[in-house]
């Protein structure tokens, strides 16, 4: 089904794979008449061409990328624009699209969500951007329909920014990286490695794009095979997939932890651009005659069956047939894995979902950038046609990804088929993906064609004793399950003829409603601020020495950004840094906020203190720690920045939202310590908010409540020292030492850390126009 080639491979003419081994040179000479080095042939990939065409560094190993376009949604754009304004923003230098597909339920939190929308519209007018009103399109569908262009690069403040199937290299990052672009700065990375995803064959009847995506995720996530690399989709199998189908696979590449993706393009992609009235944006992309890849994922599409990603991760994959055949064993395995994340906070079981020796689910959802595409919904409707979903616990909701898609579903009768079955049709909204819509009942199991199924991602609150589960599936098998009234069913087992209606795009919907201010910045426009929109608090520059209290220790194998800062109803507070910070780690470590605030008082006191006594008056517990440090080495509390730090084994999987880091910072967080960081984007978020991304490869021996004293940290940063020595003062008064490292950082990143955050860094620059 899927085979991984980890020693590298050459691909000849986009079709013949030559694995790297002792015979590689001889094979290359026989096939091509010459041999190419890996370095030379590595320049023949699609990824290399696109990256280098956007690189301004003049170097092939250290890239400084400027993107063609930017896009954000209403959970992220307020913070981004506020940060850019504080840093000197005058106008948007490239097209910047502000969509409103997350905070769409404006009843939650009073007026604050709609206030964010009006803020966005006024900023689009003032700075020259595009504003897409709520319910009109989810961020990525609008980008596919209106922004993507062959050979271009797009940066988005959402982790699922992926338009590779259209020939556009798109990257999802935290907000500060978009701030840099808004200030005409660059995205600085080392040249990433490129892994080919070689597709061959044709999908089986009933198998959809989510099935292919989940199979790939299951093969590459745990082993980090494509982590921070480019996934380049090639092979004869690409030609056998519609563009909608490719898009459905492509958007899920985020869950592999790759950096970005790109696909070879063809006449089908050209037709997509023509349908959307943008034929000039098509560009044919094919790897050159002999291309080298640092790894290869070989996918035989004919062998992939309908899949299911069981709770609580997209990589926890099985075939649906496998689950149905081994129900008790698999559910017990899932429950054991869940216990690692949930601990003993709530009772959790899935075995009660077994009814009459079959797995019963309470809810189905087809939605968002992954599930809400035209073809997914049409195929689901064909399966549902002539069936009903019943009047029991099971429900089904369908969210088309944009109003143009919805309109065509109405015109061709697809919407009627779905509604006649008892399912409901909704407007374009990302809520089901992050817990702001279709929250299941307590102990409920939901099957979703959406992007993620992390704990509490669906909206339940573990701190309130609630737990529900999401399993990821393709729209076709969700429809098959709905046709069987909630009993888990593979679409492969349904007798259905897919009608495959043609798609007709009606751009007038956007013409009538979307504000397009590109090239029309009006500096006289007043920005509209609601009472929930609050400026970032001032942040201090780094001092020579640091004193850090460990306020949380998380030993889970992976910690998601959802666990660092929950999604769902907290999204209403995204524009108020201090209010949002109250939710930090609330579902993983409810004591975190209290402990972080406690030590933050010491730093607040230090800033105005005239003596050590002023600090101790604010936080008396520091007295013993101060004395222990003084007995070992020179120590001046008045000149030592005091803050908090968390340890997690592998933090940062999941969303790109910067708040996973910024919320820690506004509570006084100055660092993270990790065995490794799950994604580049989370580590970048830490750095951009002035937090030190420490690494500690061994078993972490420190405990919650211990202190770390780090001397001469600024010198260590400036001199790029690989080893950073930290004194540990344990909660019982013991003294020891550990060695930390920071990994590679650019000169700009080092300066951002020293300045205290990206805002300070740019505020101190004098060359902004």
XYZ file of C-alpha atoms in Angstrom:
769
model
C 0.000 0.000 0.000
C 2.667 2.539 1.123
C 6.425 2.050 1.065
C 9.031 4.457 2.407
C 12.426 4.898 0.760
C 14.573 6.697 3.311
C 18.015 6.637 1.633
C 17.011 8.941 -1.171
C 15.944 8.287 -4.749
C 16.271 9.649 -8.258
C 13.147 9.932 -10.385
C 13.675 9.874 -14.147
C 11.186 11.669 -16.398
C 8.752 11.814 -13.503
C 8.086 8.097 -13.756
C 11.065 5.809 -13.135
C 12.329 5.464 -9.556
C 16.008 4.709 -8.956
C 16.677 4.041 -5.283
C 20.024 5.116 -3.905
C 22.372 2.164 -3.386
C 25.698 0.870 -4.675
C 24.328 0.470 -8.203
C 22.727 3.897 -8.558
C 25.489 5.485 -10.640
C 25.549 2.608 -13.101
C 21.763 2.681 -13.496
C 21.734 6.454 -14.055
C 24.434 6.206 -16.726
C 22.578 3.386 -18.460
C 19.265 5.277 -18.432
C 20.450 8.840 -19.081
C 23.955 8.551 -20.449
C 25.442 10.424 -17.502
C 25.468 10.507 -13.727
C 24.249 13.440 -11.650
C 25.239 14.215 -8.078
C 22.505 14.448 -5.500
C 23.185 18.171 -5.156
C 22.873 18.795 -8.898
C 19.814 16.588 -9.395
C 18.194 18.061 -6.275
C 17.904 21.301 -8.230
C 15.581 19.592 -10.712
C 12.626 19.292 -8.343
C 9.548 21.513 -8.416
C 10.260 22.592 -4.861
C 13.750 23.863 -5.630
C 12.600 25.972 -8.581
C 9.792 27.658 -6.665
C 11.815 28.297 -3.521
C 14.768 29.746 -5.405
C 12.536 31.994 -7.518
C 11.321 33.590 -4.254
C 14.680 33.655 -2.489
C 16.469 36.957 -2.035
C 19.518 35.764 -0.109
C 21.671 34.929 -3.108
C 22.471 31.644 -1.385
C 21.091 28.211 -2.074
C 21.299 26.920 1.483
C 20.081 29.926 3.496
C 16.809 31.235 2.085
C 15.166 34.625 2.527
C 11.701 34.189 1.072
C 9.225 36.879 0.064
C 5.724 35.581 -0.568
C 3.381 36.647 -3.353
C 0.257 36.770 -1.180
C -0.844 36.445 2.448
C -4.033 35.170 4.040
C -5.488 35.049 7.555
C -8.764 34.389 9.319
C -10.506 36.133 12.183
C -8.807 34.187 14.948
C -5.425 35.473 13.801
C -5.653 38.653 11.738
C -6.423 41.042 14.603
C -3.276 40.066 16.504
C -1.189 40.133 13.320
C -2.312 43.597 12.298
C -1.987 44.904 15.861
C 1.578 43.579 15.994
C 2.387 45.054 12.579
C 0.861 48.420 13.551
C 2.973 48.504 16.705
C 6.004 47.736 14.542
C 5.472 50.515 11.987
C 2.995 49.202 9.374
C 1.953 51.805 6.761
C 0.204 49.653 4.113
C 0.020 46.039 2.989
C 2.933 45.532 0.550
C 1.405 42.424 -1.043
C -2.193 41.215 -1.428
C -3.453 40.256 2.042
C -6.809 38.491 2.384
C -8.739 38.632 5.672
C -11.386 35.901 5.860
C -13.963 35.515 8.611
C -14.646 31.815 8.893
C -13.727 31.019 12.509
C -15.388 33.603 14.764
C -18.578 33.430 12.728
C -20.988 32.686 15.584
C -21.235 36.238 16.818
C -23.573 35.445 19.727
C -20.664 33.902 21.619
C -19.077 36.590 23.796
C -21.521 39.352 22.877
C -20.333 41.788 20.204
C -16.655 40.902 20.265
C -16.592 38.577 17.249
C -18.399 41.015 14.984
C -16.153 43.768 16.363
C -13.193 41.762 15.056
C -14.858 41.575 11.659
C -15.373 45.350 11.514
C -11.765 45.819 12.606
C -10.731 43.635 9.663
C -12.873 45.529 7.153
C -11.561 48.898 8.322
C -7.966 47.633 8.113
C -8.565 46.290 4.589
C -9.678 49.811 3.651
C -6.845 51.581 5.455
C -3.973 49.330 4.424
C -5.260 48.002 1.090
C -6.416 44.439 1.693
C -9.231 42.032 0.842
C -12.067 41.394 3.309
C -14.239 38.266 2.996
C -17.354 38.492 5.236
C -18.522 35.637 7.527
C -20.227 32.571 6.003
C -18.999 33.378 2.488
C -15.981 31.051 2.347
C -13.563 29.213 4.594
C -10.059 30.624 4.338
C -8.512 27.892 2.214
C -11.389 27.510 -0.216
C -11.320 31.234 -0.967
C -7.573 30.965 -1.516
C -8.042 28.077 -3.938
C -10.760 29.879 -5.855
C -9.253 33.381 -5.900
C -5.580 33.466 -4.812
C -3.630 30.396 -5.884
C -1.440 30.661 -8.988
C 1.067 28.293 -10.538
C 4.623 28.757 -9.318
C 3.655 31.288 -6.644
C 4.041 31.163 -2.854
C 1.383 32.044 -0.255
C 1.899 32.450 3.494
C -1.101 31.943 5.767
C -1.632 32.197 9.513
C -3.417 28.863 9.588
C -1.592 25.558 9.654
C -3.652 24.082 6.807
C -2.426 26.680 4.301
C -1.827 24.164 1.511
C -2.495 24.859 -2.175
C 0.118 22.557 -3.679
C -2.404 20.698 -5.825
C -2.887 23.932 -7.785
C 0.845 24.430 -8.270
C 1.141 26.965 -5.440
C 3.604 26.405 -2.622
C 1.763 27.515 0.518
C 3.004 27.539 4.095
C 1.084 27.890 7.352
C 2.912 29.805 10.057
C 2.297 31.756 13.231
C 1.198 35.357 12.934
C 4.607 36.976 13.520
C 5.903 35.466 10.273
C 3.120 37.295 8.427
C 4.044 40.458 10.327
C 7.535 40.195 8.861
C 6.076 40.006 5.351
C 3.787 42.981 6.055
C 6.886 44.942 7.034
C 8.618 43.891 3.782
C 10.958 41.553 5.617
C 11.666 37.906 4.751
C 10.872 34.371 5.849
C 14.263 32.911 6.712
C 14.825 29.160 6.567
C 17.498 26.697 5.560
C 16.802 25.062 2.215
C 14.398 22.277 3.220
C 14.768 18.701 2.117
C 12.286 17.428 -0.446
C 10.490 14.090 -0.271
C 8.683 12.732 -3.320
C 5.216 11.280 -2.836
C 4.962 8.971 -5.816
C 1.346 8.100 -6.561
C 0.572 5.203 -8.861
C -2.651 3.494 -9.902
C -6.246 4.593 -9.434
C -8.330 4.740 -6.209
C -10.855 2.007 -5.552
C -14.590 2.629 -5.831
C -15.770 4.442 -2.698
C -12.292 5.556 -1.620
C -11.954 9.315 -1.225
C -9.112 11.778 -0.715
C -9.307 11.621 3.080
C -8.662 7.881 2.892
C -5.475 8.445 0.887
C -4.402 11.260 3.188
C -4.950 9.263 6.378
C -3.016 6.315 4.986
C -0.060 8.606 4.230
C -0.261 10.307 7.636
C -0.284 6.935 9.346
C 2.862 5.923 7.474
C 4.958 9.059 8.070
C 3.874 10.931 11.214
C 5.319 8.897 14.067
C 8.707 8.385 12.406
C 9.040 12.049 11.351
C 9.710 10.969 7.776
C 8.637 14.294 6.244
C 8.952 16.610 9.267
C 9.793 20.168 8.142
C 10.358 18.921 4.584
C 8.580 19.615 1.300
C 6.244 16.885 0.036
C 6.335 16.810 -3.779
C 3.514 14.787 -5.380
C 4.432 13.122 -8.672
C 3.735 9.896 -10.550
C 1.215 8.408 -12.973
C -1.399 8.215 -10.233
C -1.745 12.004 -10.121
C -3.322 11.956 -13.575
C -6.027 9.607 -12.258
C -7.218 12.113 -9.646
C -9.548 15.044 -10.135
C -8.327 18.411 -8.862
C -10.873 18.387 -6.018
C -9.551 14.968 -5.037
C -5.939 16.200 -5.067
C -6.920 19.205 -2.962
C -8.483 16.866 -0.395
C -5.233 14.942 -0.026
C -3.061 18.039 -0.137
C -4.746 19.949 2.688
C -4.102 17.059 5.071
C -0.336 17.081 4.468
C -0.188 19.480 7.430
C -0.875 16.512 9.699
C 2.361 14.863 8.564
C 4.304 17.862 10.047
C 5.836 18.651 6.646
C 6.762 22.263 5.868
C 4.701 22.531 2.688
C 3.650 20.635 -0.437
C 3.692 20.973 -4.214
C 2.174 18.831 -6.991
C 2.890 18.317 -10.662
C 0.192 20.046 -12.708
C -1.659 19.072 -15.875
C -4.663 19.818 -18.074
C -7.064 19.153 -15.186
C -5.431 21.907 -13.151
C -5.523 24.170 -16.190
C -9.253 23.496 -16.461
C -9.684 24.359 -12.746
C -8.199 27.812 -13.356
C -10.336 28.260 -16.474
C -13.505 27.349 -14.549
C -12.599 29.983 -11.976
C -11.950 32.644 -14.618
C -8.202 32.759 -14.032
C -6.669 30.788 -16.888
C -3.611 33.071 -16.857
C -2.720 31.752 -13.384
C -2.095 28.214 -14.629
C 1.484 27.042 -14.956
C 2.614 23.596 -16.001
C 4.882 22.098 -13.358
C 6.852 18.898 -13.859
C 10.123 17.773 -12.296
C 13.014 17.865 -14.744
C 14.387 14.781 -16.500
C 16.492 13.569 -13.560
C 15.396 14.778 -10.115
C 16.818 13.736 -6.769
C 14.666 13.442 -3.639
C 15.903 13.047 -0.061
C 13.258 10.400 0.491
C 10.290 8.881 -1.299
C 6.814 7.787 -0.226
C 5.522 5.207 -2.702
C 1.715 5.070 -2.665
C -0.199 2.392 -4.583
C -3.636 3.985 -4.767
C -5.275 0.719 -5.825
C -4.500 -0.856 -2.455
C -5.837 1.846 -0.127
C -9.190 1.039 1.417
C -11.575 3.355 3.288
C -9.762 4.509 6.421
C -10.584 5.824 9.863
C -8.321 7.810 12.201
C -9.442 6.858 15.670
C -9.195 9.253 18.627
C -7.083 11.201 19.387
C -4.776 11.842 16.424
C -4.942 11.781 12.608
C -2.095 9.247 12.577
C -4.043 6.696 14.671
C -5.272 4.980 11.523
C -6.975 1.713 10.638
C -9.048 0.530 7.726
C -12.767 0.656 8.469
C -13.000 -3.037 7.639
C -10.244 -3.711 10.171
C -12.121 -1.838 12.906
C -15.375 -3.643 12.162
C -13.630 -7.017 12.189
C -11.692 -6.434 15.431
C -13.913 -4.069 17.377
C -13.094 -4.983 20.964
C -9.330 -5.275 20.456
C -8.998 -1.994 18.553
C -11.240 -0.028 20.901
C -9.245 -1.289 23.863
C -6.041 -0.178 22.141
C -7.546 3.263 21.454
C -8.658 3.593 25.073
C -5.126 2.814 26.294
C -3.644 5.466 24.006
C -6.283 7.958 25.114
C -5.414 7.384 28.755
C -1.947 8.855 28.092
C -3.474 12.175 27.038
C -6.478 12.230 29.328
C -4.868 10.794 32.440
C -7.491 10.149 35.076
C -9.295 13.435 34.597
C -12.415 11.872 33.094
C -13.655 8.309 32.617
C -13.240 7.349 28.973
C -14.541 4.391 27.058
C -15.500 3.563 23.503
C -16.666 0.005 24.075
C -20.111 1.297 25.001
C -20.420 2.267 21.321
C -20.700 -1.378 20.383
C -24.347 -2.063 19.613
C -25.303 -5.475 18.269
C -21.595 -6.200 17.628
C -21.272 -3.084 15.454
C -19.733 0.325 16.159
C -22.392 3.001 16.550
C -21.582 6.725 16.279
C -23.772 9.640 17.348
C -22.743 12.221 14.803
C -21.337 12.818 11.328
C -19.888 16.056 9.958
C -18.603 16.874 6.477
C -17.007 20.299 6.647
C -14.359 22.880 6.073
C -11.233 23.038 3.950
C -10.891 19.237 3.918
C -14.442 17.916 3.601
C -16.485 20.802 2.218
C -15.370 20.529 -1.400
C -17.823 20.137 -4.282
C -16.887 16.601 -5.264
C -16.860 15.278 -1.693
C -20.389 16.529 -1.092
C -21.724 15.341 -4.454
C -20.366 11.828 -3.881
C -21.799 11.791 -0.355
C -25.175 12.846 -1.732
C -25.138 10.003 -4.258
C -24.597 7.534 -1.413
C -27.377 9.117 0.658
C -29.815 9.284 -2.260
C -32.831 7.141 -1.445
C -31.747 6.636 2.179
C -32.534 8.459 5.397
C -30.342 8.946 8.452
C -33.080 7.953 10.903
C -34.602 9.737 13.860
C -32.308 8.336 16.529
C -29.207 9.820 18.100
C -27.219 9.972 14.867
C -27.121 13.338 13.059
C -25.322 14.559 9.960
C -24.279 18.128 9.119
C -22.757 19.252 5.816
C -20.864 22.530 5.446
C -19.935 23.515 1.854
C -16.568 25.281 1.865
C -17.839 28.404 0.078
C -21.024 30.083 -1.101
C -20.137 29.435 -4.773
C -19.860 25.714 -3.972
C -23.126 25.847 -2.006
C -24.920 27.644 -4.841
C -23.889 24.997 -7.359
C -24.997 22.221 -4.990
C -28.400 23.881 -4.862
C -28.589 24.357 -8.618
C -27.704 20.758 -9.480
C -29.971 19.184 -6.860
C -27.249 17.803 -4.604
C -28.354 19.882 -1.628
C -31.879 18.505 -1.988
C -30.621 14.893 -1.893
C -28.750 15.602 1.318
C -31.624 17.420 2.999
C -34.149 14.762 1.973
C -32.092 12.208 3.893
C -32.570 14.196 7.112
C -29.102 15.756 7.098
C -28.705 19.517 7.453
C -26.864 21.921 5.177
C -24.916 24.785 6.779
C -22.977 27.807 5.565
C -19.198 28.009 5.144
C -17.718 27.833 8.651
C -14.635 26.288 10.239
C -16.322 25.742 13.613
C -16.551 21.934 13.517
C -12.773 21.782 13.011
C -11.961 23.588 16.245
C -14.892 23.113 18.594
C -17.210 26.023 17.810
C -19.961 24.126 16.042
C -21.636 20.698 16.162
C -20.170 19.809 19.551
C -21.127 16.167 20.244
C -22.875 15.047 23.431
C -20.814 14.046 26.433
C -19.209 10.657 25.741
C -20.307 11.011 22.134
C -18.389 9.746 19.103
C -18.366 11.893 15.974
C -17.058 10.889 12.544
C -15.811 13.849 10.556
C -14.322 14.716 7.211
C -12.360 17.566 8.749
C -8.709 18.089 9.638
C -8.039 17.075 13.248
C -9.306 14.898 16.070
C -7.164 15.987 19.030
C -8.636 15.713 22.565
C -11.321 18.360 23.185
C -10.815 19.697 19.657
C -14.519 19.082 19.061
C -15.512 21.450 21.860
C -15.907 19.355 25.009
C -14.206 20.552 28.208
C -12.235 18.037 30.189
C -11.997 20.480 33.120
C -15.806 20.399 33.344
C -15.855 16.608 33.327
C -16.801 16.446 29.644
C -15.246 14.256 26.995
C -16.253 13.453 23.444
C -14.330 11.860 20.592
C -13.772 12.499 16.913
C -12.713 9.913 14.372
C -11.623 11.222 10.975
C -13.129 9.622 7.867
C -13.844 10.466 4.269
C -17.161 12.032 3.283
C -18.108 8.912 1.327
C -17.824 6.535 4.272
C -19.504 9.091 6.529
C -22.417 9.112 4.090
C -22.402 5.298 4.039
C -22.528 5.279 7.825
C -25.361 7.823 7.750
C -27.276 5.677 5.275
C -26.976 2.867 7.845
C -28.253 5.234 10.555
C -25.012 5.586 12.478
C -23.452 2.143 12.203
C -19.881 2.381 10.951
C -19.829 1.470 7.253
C -17.188 1.558 4.544
C -18.244 3.345 1.357
C -16.620 0.498 -0.522
C -19.497 -1.687 0.641
C -22.206 0.556 -0.827
C -23.829 -0.102 -4.197
C -23.700 3.366 -5.682
C -23.062 5.035 -8.992
C -21.303 8.363 -8.612
C -22.894 10.906 -10.953
C -19.900 13.291 -10.958
C -21.765 16.466 -11.986
C -19.745 19.253 -13.569
C -18.871 22.304 -11.504
C -19.731 25.840 -12.548
C -18.162 28.670 -10.547
C -20.181 31.855 -10.059
C -17.766 34.654 -9.141
C -20.580 37.208 -8.840
C -21.136 36.094 -5.245
C -17.714 37.474 -4.362
C -18.047 40.485 -6.655
C -21.195 41.521 -4.806
C -19.942 41.036 -1.260
C -16.130 40.855 -0.896
C -14.292 44.134 -0.311
C -11.232 44.305 -2.570
C -8.899 47.105 -1.539
C -5.715 45.916 -3.264
C -3.887 48.994 -4.500
C -6.433 51.289 -2.803
C -4.940 51.875 0.656
C -6.511 54.907 2.318
C -4.406 56.206 5.198
C -7.254 58.479 6.310
C -9.514 55.506 7.074
C -10.196 55.147 10.793
C -9.676 51.665 12.235
C -12.703 50.408 14.159
C -11.832 49.074 17.598
C -14.346 47.133 19.662
C -13.982 46.962 23.461
C -12.542 43.440 23.181
C -9.606 44.494 20.992
C -6.651 45.229 23.256
C -3.083 46.209 22.423
C -0.203 43.902 23.288
C 1.277 44.625 26.725
C 4.817 45.996 26.811
C 7.493 43.324 26.907
C 10.963 43.650 28.409
C 14.266 43.001 26.701
C 16.333 40.018 27.766
C 18.747 40.556 30.667
C 22.196 39.012 31.012
C 20.965 36.487 33.571
C 17.676 34.613 33.923
C 15.794 32.999 36.772
C 13.052 30.664 35.583
C 10.485 28.782 37.624
C 9.257 25.522 36.127
C 5.484 25.923 36.350
C 4.388 22.929 34.288
C 5.932 19.603 33.298
C 4.142 17.621 30.569
C 5.414 14.121 29.861
C 2.929 13.199 27.100
C 4.668 11.991 23.913
C 3.220 14.966 21.996
C 1.597 18.178 23.224
C -0.676 19.928 20.746
C -1.234 23.649 20.410
C -4.855 22.919 21.373
C -3.582 21.724 24.729
C -1.335 24.779 25.090
C -4.194 27.165 24.315
C -7.614 25.566 23.747
C -9.681 26.236 20.664
C -13.452 26.542 20.678
C -15.141 29.202 22.769
C -11.782 30.756 23.726
C -11.496 31.980 20.136
C -13.776 34.874 21.078
C -10.945 36.323 23.151
C -8.216 36.098 20.493
C -8.098 39.890 20.191
C -7.467 40.432 23.899
C -4.062 38.968 24.831
C -4.581 39.151 28.599
C -8.114 37.723 28.536
C -7.108 34.861 26.255
C -4.074 34.048 28.400
C -6.435 33.045 31.215
C -7.165 29.854 29.241
C -3.519 28.816 28.772
C -3.033 25.080 29.439
C -6.503 25.035 31.026
C -7.273 21.565 29.669
C -3.853 20.097 30.414
C -2.631 21.827 33.595
C -5.369 23.958 35.217
C -2.920 25.316 37.828
C -0.594 26.761 35.184
C -2.119 30.251 34.967
C -2.123 30.703 38.733
C 1.511 29.579 39.047
C 2.697 31.668 36.092
C 0.996 34.786 37.443
C 2.538 34.215 40.841
C 6.092 34.305 39.523
C 5.207 37.139 37.131
C 4.682 39.308 40.220
C 8.383 38.956 40.995
C 9.354 40.315 37.573
C 6.863 43.174 37.853
C 8.361 44.054 41.230
C 11.937 43.755 39.933
C 11.366 46.332 37.197
C 10.743 49.078 39.781
C 12.607 47.603 42.757
C 15.250 49.604 44.613
C 16.394 46.585 46.591
C 16.142 42.804 46.713
C 13.619 43.182 49.520
C 11.099 44.703 47.099
C 11.153 41.519 44.996
C 10.882 39.255 48.042
C 7.955 41.288 49.337
C 6.085 40.416 46.134
C 7.096 36.726 46.107
C 8.487 35.616 49.510
C 9.177 32.055 48.312
C 12.159 33.347 46.313
C 14.208 34.061 49.448
C 15.658 30.552 49.808
C 16.349 30.305 46.051
C 18.207 33.629 46.089
C 20.362 32.500 49.007
C 21.256 29.166 47.392
C 22.305 30.857 44.137
C 24.398 33.462 45.988
C 26.247 30.724 47.830
C 27.339 29.210 44.503
C 28.017 32.120 42.125
C 27.679 35.893 41.582
C 24.009 36.865 41.487
C 22.241 40.224 41.324
C 18.454 39.775 41.619
C 17.782 43.355 40.465
C 19.514 42.682 37.135
C 18.084 39.198 36.602
C 14.889 38.770 34.606
C 12.457 36.458 36.420
C 9.843 34.396 34.630
C 8.297 31.012 34.077
C 9.124 28.064 31.832
C 7.248 24.917 30.839
C 8.695 21.553 29.870
C 7.028 19.307 27.306
C 8.503 16.326 25.489
C 7.380 17.399 22.008
C 5.218 20.530 22.051
C 3.576 22.355 19.166
C 1.816 19.764 17.014
C -1.235 21.135 15.258
C -2.426 24.669 14.697
C -0.167 27.516 13.588
C -1.824 30.046 15.864
C 0.744 32.150 17.640
C -1.323 32.338 20.832
C 0.086 28.983 21.919
C 3.285 30.950 22.592
C 2.103 34.537 23.130
C -0.274 33.542 25.936
C 2.656 32.101 27.869
C 4.629 35.298 27.230
C 2.003 37.711 28.541
C 1.796 35.549 31.693
C 5.534 35.971 32.179
C 6.777 32.935 30.267
C 10.336 33.351 29.043
C 11.172 29.902 27.669
C 10.120 26.390 26.776
C 12.217 23.274 27.289
C 11.590 20.293 25.043
C 13.187 17.104 23.845
C 12.188 18.326 20.376
C 9.640 20.715 18.886
C 6.819 19.102 16.947
C 6.780 21.769 14.234
C 8.946 24.585 12.967
C 6.021 26.983 13.251
C 5.628 26.532 17.021
C 9.343 27.018 17.619
C 9.198 30.139 15.421
C 6.264 31.419 17.452
C 8.301 31.050 20.648
C 11.221 32.958 19.168
C 9.060 35.715 17.708
C 7.523 36.289 21.134
C 10.966 36.500 22.703
C 10.875 33.077 24.340
C 13.920 30.828 24.427
C 13.321 27.458 22.672
C 15.576 25.328 24.862
C 16.328 21.717 24.005
C 17.091 18.972 26.500
C 17.518 15.594 24.753
C 17.662 13.396 27.856
C 14.989 12.359 30.332
C 13.928 15.549 32.104
C 14.881 15.262 35.752
C 13.538 18.597 37.016
C 10.192 18.892 38.728
C 7.378 21.399 38.702
C 8.297 24.086 41.221
C 12.070 23.880 40.627
C 14.017 26.987 39.601
C 16.623 27.357 36.847
C 19.282 30.060 37.061
C 21.034 30.747 33.748
C 23.997 33.092 33.824
C 25.247 35.073 30.832
C 22.424 33.969 28.561
C 22.837 36.989 26.255
C 26.500 36.151 25.745
C 25.601 32.547 24.973
C 23.078 33.687 22.360
C 25.423 36.175 20.721
C 28.311 33.711 20.629
C 26.103 30.862 19.327
C 27.154 28.589 22.160
C 25.933 25.016 21.783
C 25.905 24.351 25.509
C 24.044 26.516 27.996
C 24.569 25.634 31.637
C 21.639 26.021 33.993
C 21.753 25.764 37.777
C 18.805 23.844 39.200
C 17.438 24.806 42.607
C 14.883 22.169 43.502
C 11.792 22.833 45.553
C 13.455 21.048 48.510
C 16.543 23.275 48.317
C 18.932 20.959 46.466
C 21.410 22.414 43.960
C 22.503 20.745 40.711
C 23.254 21.583 37.082
C 21.869 20.617 33.676
C 22.995 21.480 30.153
C 20.563 22.974 27.663
C 20.947 23.987 24.017
C 19.081 26.335 21.675
C 19.625 24.710 18.284
C 20.201 26.760 15.145
C 18.909 30.315 15.054
C 19.364 33.045 12.472
C 20.988 36.353 13.401
C 17.576 38.032 13.275
C 16.067 35.410 15.572
C 18.863 35.929 18.099
C 18.242 39.653 18.050
C 14.480 39.155 18.444
C 15.139 37.079 21.578
C 17.443 39.785 22.949
C 14.935 42.563 22.251
C 12.197 40.610 24.025
C 9.823 40.043 21.084
C 9.263 40.821 17.412
C 7.410 44.063 18.219
C 10.407 45.410 20.121
C 12.766 44.262 17.383
C 10.958 46.222 14.687
C 10.161 49.164 16.912
C 13.908 49.631 17.384
C 14.545 49.519 13.650
C 14.884 52.907 12.035
C 14.722 51.863 8.385
C 11.003 51.014 8.118
C 9.222 53.019 5.425
